[in-house]
N, CA, C and O atoms as a MOPAC input file, in Angstrom:
PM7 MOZYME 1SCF
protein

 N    -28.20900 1   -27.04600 1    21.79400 1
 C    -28.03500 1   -25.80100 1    21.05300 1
 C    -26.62100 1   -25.25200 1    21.24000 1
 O    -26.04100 1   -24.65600 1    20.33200 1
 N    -26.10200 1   -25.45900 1    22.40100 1
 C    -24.96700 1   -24.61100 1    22.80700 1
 C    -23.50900 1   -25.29300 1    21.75700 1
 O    -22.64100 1   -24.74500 1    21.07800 1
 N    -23.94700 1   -27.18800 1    22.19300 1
 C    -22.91300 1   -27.73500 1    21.27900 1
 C    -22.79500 1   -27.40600 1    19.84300 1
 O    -21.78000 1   -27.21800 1    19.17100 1
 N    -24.00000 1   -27.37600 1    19.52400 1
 C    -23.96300 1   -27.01100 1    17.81000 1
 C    -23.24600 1   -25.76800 1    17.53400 1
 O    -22.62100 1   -25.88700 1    16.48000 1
 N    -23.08400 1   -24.52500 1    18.12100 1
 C    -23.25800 1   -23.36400 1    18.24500 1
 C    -21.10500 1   -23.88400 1    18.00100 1
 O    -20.34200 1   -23.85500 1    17.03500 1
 N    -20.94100 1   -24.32000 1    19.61300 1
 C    -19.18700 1   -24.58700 1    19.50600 1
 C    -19.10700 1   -25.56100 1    18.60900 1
 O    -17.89700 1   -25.71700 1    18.44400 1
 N    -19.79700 1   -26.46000 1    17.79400 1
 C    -19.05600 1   -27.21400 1    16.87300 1
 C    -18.75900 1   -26.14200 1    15.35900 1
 O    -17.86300 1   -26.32000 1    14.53400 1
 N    -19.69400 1   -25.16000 1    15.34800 1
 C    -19.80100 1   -24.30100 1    14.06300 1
 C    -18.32400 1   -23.12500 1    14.51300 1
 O    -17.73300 1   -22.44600 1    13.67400 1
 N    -18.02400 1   -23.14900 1    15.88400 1
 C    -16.96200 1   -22.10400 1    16.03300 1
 C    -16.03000 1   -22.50600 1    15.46400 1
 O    -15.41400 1   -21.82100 1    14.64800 1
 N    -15.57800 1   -24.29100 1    15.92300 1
 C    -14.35800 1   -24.86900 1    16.04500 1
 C    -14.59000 1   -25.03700 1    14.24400 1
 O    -13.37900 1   -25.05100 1    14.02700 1
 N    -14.96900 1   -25.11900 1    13.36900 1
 C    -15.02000 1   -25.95600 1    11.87100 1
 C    -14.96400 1   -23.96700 1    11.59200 1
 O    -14.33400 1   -23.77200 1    10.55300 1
 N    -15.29700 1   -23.00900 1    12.04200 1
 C    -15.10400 1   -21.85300 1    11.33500 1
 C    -13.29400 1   -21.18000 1    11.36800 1
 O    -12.61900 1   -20.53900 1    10.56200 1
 N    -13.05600 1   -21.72900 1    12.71100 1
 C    -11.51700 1   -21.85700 1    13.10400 1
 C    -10.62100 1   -22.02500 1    12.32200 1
 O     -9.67300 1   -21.33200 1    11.95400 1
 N    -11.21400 1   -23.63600 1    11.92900 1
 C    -10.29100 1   -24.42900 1    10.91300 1
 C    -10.21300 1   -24.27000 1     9.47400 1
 O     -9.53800 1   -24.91300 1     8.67000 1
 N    -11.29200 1   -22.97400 1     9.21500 1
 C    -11.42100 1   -22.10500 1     7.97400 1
 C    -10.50900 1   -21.44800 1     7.95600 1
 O     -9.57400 1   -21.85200 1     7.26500 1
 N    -10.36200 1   -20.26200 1     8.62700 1
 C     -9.95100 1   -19.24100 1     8.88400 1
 C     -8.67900 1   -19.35800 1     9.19300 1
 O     -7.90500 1   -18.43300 1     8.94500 1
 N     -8.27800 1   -20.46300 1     9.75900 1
 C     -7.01100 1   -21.00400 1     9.87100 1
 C     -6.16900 1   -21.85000 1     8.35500 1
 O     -4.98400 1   -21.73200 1     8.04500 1
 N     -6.86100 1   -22.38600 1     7.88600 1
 C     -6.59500 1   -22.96500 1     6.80600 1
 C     -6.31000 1   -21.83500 1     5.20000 1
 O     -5.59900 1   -22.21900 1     4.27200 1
 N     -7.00900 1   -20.51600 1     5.20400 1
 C     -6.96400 1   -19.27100 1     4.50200 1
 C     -6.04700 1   -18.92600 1     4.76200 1
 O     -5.09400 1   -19.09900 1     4.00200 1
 N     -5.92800 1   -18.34600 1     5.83200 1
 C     -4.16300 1   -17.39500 1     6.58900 1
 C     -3.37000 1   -18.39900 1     6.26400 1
 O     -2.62400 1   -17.83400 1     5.46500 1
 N     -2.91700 1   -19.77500 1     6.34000 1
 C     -1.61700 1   -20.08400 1     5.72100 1
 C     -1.70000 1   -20.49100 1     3.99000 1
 O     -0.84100 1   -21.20500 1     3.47300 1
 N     -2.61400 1   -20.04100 1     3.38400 1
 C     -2.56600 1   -20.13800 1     2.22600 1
 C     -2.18100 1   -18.68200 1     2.36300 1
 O     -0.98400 1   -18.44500 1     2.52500 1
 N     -3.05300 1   -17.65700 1     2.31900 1
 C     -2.31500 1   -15.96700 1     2.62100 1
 C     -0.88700 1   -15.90500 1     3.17800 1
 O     -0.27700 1   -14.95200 1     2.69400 1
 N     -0.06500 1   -16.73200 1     4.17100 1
 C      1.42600 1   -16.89900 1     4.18400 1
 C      1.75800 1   -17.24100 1     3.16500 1
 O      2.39500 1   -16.30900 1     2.67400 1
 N      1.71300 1   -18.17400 1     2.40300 1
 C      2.76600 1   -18.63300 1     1.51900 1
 C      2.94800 1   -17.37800 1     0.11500 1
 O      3.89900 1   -17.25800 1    -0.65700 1
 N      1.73400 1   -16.62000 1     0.17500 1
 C      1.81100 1   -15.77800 1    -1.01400 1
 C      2.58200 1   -14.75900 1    -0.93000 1
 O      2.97500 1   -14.34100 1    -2.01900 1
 N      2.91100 1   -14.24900 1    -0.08300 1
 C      4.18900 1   -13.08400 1    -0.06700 1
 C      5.78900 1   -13.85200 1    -0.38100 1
 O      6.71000 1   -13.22400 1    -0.90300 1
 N      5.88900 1   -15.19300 1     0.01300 1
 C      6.86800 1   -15.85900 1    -0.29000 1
 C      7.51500 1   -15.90700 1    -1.93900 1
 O      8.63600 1   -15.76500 1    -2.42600 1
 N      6.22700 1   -16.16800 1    -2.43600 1
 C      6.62400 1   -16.03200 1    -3.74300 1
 C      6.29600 1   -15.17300 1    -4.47800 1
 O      6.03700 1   -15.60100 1    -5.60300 1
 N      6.16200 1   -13.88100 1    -4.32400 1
 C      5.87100 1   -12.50800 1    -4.81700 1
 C      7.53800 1   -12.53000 1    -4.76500 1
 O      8.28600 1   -12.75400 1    -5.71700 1
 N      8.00700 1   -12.15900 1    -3.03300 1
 C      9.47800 1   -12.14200 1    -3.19000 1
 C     10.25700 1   -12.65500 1    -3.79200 1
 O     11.18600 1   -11.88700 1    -4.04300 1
 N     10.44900 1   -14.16500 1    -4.40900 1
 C     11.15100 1   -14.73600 1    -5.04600 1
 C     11.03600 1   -14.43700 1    -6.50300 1
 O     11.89500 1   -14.52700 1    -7.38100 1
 N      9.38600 1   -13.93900 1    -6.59300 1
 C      9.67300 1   -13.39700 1    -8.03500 1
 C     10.01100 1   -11.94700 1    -8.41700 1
 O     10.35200 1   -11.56200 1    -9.53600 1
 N      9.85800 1   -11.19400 1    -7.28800 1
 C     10.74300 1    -9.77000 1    -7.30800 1
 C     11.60900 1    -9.83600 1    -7.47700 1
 O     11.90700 1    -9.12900 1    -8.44000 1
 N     12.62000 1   -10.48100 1    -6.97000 1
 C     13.98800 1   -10.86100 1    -7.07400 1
 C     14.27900 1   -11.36300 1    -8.02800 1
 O     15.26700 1   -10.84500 1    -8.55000 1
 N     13.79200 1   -12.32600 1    -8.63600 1
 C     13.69900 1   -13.05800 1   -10.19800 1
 C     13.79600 1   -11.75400 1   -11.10100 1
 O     14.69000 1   -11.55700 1   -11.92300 1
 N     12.63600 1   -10.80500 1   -10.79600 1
 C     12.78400 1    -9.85500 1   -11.82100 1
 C     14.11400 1    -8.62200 1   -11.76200 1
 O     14.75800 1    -8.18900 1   -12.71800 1
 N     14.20700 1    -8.36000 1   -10.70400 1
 C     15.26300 1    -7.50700 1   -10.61900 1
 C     16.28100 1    -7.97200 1   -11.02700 1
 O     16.87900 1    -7.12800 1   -11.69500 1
 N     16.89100 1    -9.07700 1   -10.95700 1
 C     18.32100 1    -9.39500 1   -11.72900 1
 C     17.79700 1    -9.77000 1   -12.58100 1
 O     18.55100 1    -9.23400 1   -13.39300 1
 N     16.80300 1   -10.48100 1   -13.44500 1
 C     16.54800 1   -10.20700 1   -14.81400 1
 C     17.15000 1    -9.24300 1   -15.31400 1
 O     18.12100 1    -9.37200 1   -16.06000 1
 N     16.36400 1    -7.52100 1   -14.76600 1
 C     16.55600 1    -6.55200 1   -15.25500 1
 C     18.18000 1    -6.10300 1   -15.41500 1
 O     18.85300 1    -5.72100 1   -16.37200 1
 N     18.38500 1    -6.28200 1   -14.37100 1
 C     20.10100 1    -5.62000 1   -14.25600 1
 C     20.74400 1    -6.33200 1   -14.90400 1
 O     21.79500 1    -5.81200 1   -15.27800 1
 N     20.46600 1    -8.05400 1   -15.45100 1
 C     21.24600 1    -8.97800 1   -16.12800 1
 C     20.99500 1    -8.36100 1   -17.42700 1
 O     21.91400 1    -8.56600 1   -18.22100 1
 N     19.89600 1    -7.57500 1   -17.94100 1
 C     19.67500 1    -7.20800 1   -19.36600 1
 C     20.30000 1    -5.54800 1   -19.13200 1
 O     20.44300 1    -5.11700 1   -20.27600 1
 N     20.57300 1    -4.84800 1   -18.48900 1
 C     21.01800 1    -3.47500 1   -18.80400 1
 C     22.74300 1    -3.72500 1   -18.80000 1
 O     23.43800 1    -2.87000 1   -19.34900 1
 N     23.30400 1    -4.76200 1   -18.24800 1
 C     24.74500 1    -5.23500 1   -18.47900 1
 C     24.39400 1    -5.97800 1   -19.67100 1
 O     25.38300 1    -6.70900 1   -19.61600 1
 N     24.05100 1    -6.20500 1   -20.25300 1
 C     24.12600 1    -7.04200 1   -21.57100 1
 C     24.96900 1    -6.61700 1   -22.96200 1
 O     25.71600 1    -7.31700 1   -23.64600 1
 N     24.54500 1    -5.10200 1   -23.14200 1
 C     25.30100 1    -4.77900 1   -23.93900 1
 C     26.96000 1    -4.38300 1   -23.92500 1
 O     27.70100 1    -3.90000 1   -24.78100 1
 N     27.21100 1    -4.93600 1   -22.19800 1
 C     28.53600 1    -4.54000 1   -22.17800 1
 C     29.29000 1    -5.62000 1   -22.06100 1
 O     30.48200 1    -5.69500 1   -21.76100 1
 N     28.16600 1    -6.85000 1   -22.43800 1
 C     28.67600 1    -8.56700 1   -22.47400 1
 C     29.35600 1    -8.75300 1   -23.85600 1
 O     30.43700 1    -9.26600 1   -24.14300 1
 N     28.36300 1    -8.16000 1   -24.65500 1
 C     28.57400 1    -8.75200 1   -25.65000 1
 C     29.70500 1    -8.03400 1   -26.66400 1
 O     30.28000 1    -8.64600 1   -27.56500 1
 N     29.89900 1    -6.71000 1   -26.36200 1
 C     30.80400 1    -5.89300 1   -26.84900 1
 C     32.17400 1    -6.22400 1   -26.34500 1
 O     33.14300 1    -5.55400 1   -26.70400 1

């Protein structure tokens, strides 16, 4: 009983462990696309002083 009990800890571990670095990588690319968008933006409010 006891083994079953630690084999269900260690495989819940490797859940819970395996989630959180999927949950890391997602702030990674939020940032890269914040940034994507912000000079988007500022690349389009200089625009009209490109082309003039």
């Amino acid at each position: 009983m006891r083994n079953e009990t630690a084999g269900k800890e260690v495989e819940m571990s490797k859940t819970i462990k395996q989630g959180w670095l999927r949950i890391e990588r997602e702030p990674l690319t939020d940032i890269v696309g914040g940034v994507w968008l912000v000079t988007l933006l500022l690349g389009l409010l200089h625009l009209p002083s490109v082309i003039a």
